[in-house]
Short mmCIF file of C-alpha atoms in Angstrom, two decimals:
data_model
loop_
_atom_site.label_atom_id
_atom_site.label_comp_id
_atom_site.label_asym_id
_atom_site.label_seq_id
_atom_site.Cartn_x
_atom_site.Cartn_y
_atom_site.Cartn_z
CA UNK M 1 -30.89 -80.69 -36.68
CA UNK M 2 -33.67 -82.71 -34.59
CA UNK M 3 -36.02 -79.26 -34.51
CA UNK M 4 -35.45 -79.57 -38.50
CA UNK M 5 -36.48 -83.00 -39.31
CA UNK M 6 -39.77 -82.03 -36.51
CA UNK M 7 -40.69 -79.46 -38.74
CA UNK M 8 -40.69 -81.35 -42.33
CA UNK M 9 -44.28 -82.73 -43.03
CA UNK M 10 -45.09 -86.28 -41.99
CA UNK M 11 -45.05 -87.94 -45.44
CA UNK M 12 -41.19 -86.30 -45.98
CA UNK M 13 -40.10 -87.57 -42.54
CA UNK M 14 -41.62 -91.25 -43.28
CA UNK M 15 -39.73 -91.25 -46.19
CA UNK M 16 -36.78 -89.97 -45.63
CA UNK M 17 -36.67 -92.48 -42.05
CA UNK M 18 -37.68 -94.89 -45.03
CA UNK M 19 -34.60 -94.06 -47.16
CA UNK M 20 -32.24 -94.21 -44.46
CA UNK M 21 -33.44 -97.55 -42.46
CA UNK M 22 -32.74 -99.18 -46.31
CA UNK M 23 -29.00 -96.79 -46.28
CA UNK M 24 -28.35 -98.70 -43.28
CA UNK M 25 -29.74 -102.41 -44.09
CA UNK M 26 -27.71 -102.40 -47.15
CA UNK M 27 -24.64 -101.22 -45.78
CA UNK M 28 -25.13 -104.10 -43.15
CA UNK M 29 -25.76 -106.57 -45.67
CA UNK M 30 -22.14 -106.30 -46.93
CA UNK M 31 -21.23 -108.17 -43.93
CA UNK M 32 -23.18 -111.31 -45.13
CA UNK M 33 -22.69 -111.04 -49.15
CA UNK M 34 -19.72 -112.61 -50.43
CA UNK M 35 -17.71 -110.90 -52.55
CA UNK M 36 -16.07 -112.32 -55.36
CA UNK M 37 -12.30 -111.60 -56.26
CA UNK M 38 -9.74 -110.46 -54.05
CA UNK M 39 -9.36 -106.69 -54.43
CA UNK M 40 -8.05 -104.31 -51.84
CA UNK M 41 -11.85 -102.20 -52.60
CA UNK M 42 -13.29 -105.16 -51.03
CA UNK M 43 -13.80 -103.86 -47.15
CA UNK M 44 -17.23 -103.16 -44.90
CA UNK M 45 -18.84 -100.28 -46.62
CA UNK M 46 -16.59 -99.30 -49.49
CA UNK M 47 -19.64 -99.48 -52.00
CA UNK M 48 -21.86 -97.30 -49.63
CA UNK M 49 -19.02 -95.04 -49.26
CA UNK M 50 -18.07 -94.95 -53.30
CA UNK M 51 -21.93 -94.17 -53.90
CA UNK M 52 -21.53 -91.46 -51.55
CA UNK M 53 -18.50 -89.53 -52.63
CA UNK M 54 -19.61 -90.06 -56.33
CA UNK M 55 -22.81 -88.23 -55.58
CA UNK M 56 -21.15 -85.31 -53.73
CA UNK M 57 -18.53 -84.78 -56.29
CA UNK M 58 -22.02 -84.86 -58.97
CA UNK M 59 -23.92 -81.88 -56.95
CA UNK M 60 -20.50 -80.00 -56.71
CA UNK M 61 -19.55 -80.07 -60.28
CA UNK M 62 -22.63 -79.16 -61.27
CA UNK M 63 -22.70 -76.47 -59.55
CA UNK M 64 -20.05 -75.40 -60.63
CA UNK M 65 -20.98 -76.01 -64.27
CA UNK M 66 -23.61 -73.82 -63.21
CA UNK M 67 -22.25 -70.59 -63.23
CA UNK M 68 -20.27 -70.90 -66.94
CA UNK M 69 -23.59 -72.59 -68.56
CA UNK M 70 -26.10 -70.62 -67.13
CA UNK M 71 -27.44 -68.33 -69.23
CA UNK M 72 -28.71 -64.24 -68.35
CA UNK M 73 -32.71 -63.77 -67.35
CA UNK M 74 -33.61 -62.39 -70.44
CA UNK M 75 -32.09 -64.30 -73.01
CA UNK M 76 -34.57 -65.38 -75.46
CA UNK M 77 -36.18 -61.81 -75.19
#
């Protein structure tokens, strides 16, 4: 994994070290923000970890909707 990211070109690396410094200062940030209500969703991380599964269960349906929409080479000839 490590030989990966080395290989990526500098801009990619900066941002992606960008993206997940800010993955991580927001999920620590929902130690200090109050939360209003009193639901049982309301625990360290839960939004971080909701906007994670949603997005994984996004790329695998569409793949899947992939293969039944997806339409032959030569179509429109």
């Amino acid at each position: 994994m490590r030989a990966r990211f080395n290989s990526l070109p500098p801009r990619l690396k900066r941002g992606l070290t960008v993206f997940f410094v800010l993955c991580f200062a927001i999920t620590l940030a929902d130690l200090v923000v109050h939360k209003h209500g009193d639901h049982w969703w309301n625990f360290f991380g839960f939004h971080s970890l909701y906007g994670f599964v949603a997005c994984v269960i996004l790329v695998l349906v569409a793949a899947w909707m992939r293969k039944p929409l997806m339409r032959d080479e030569d179509h429109y000839d």
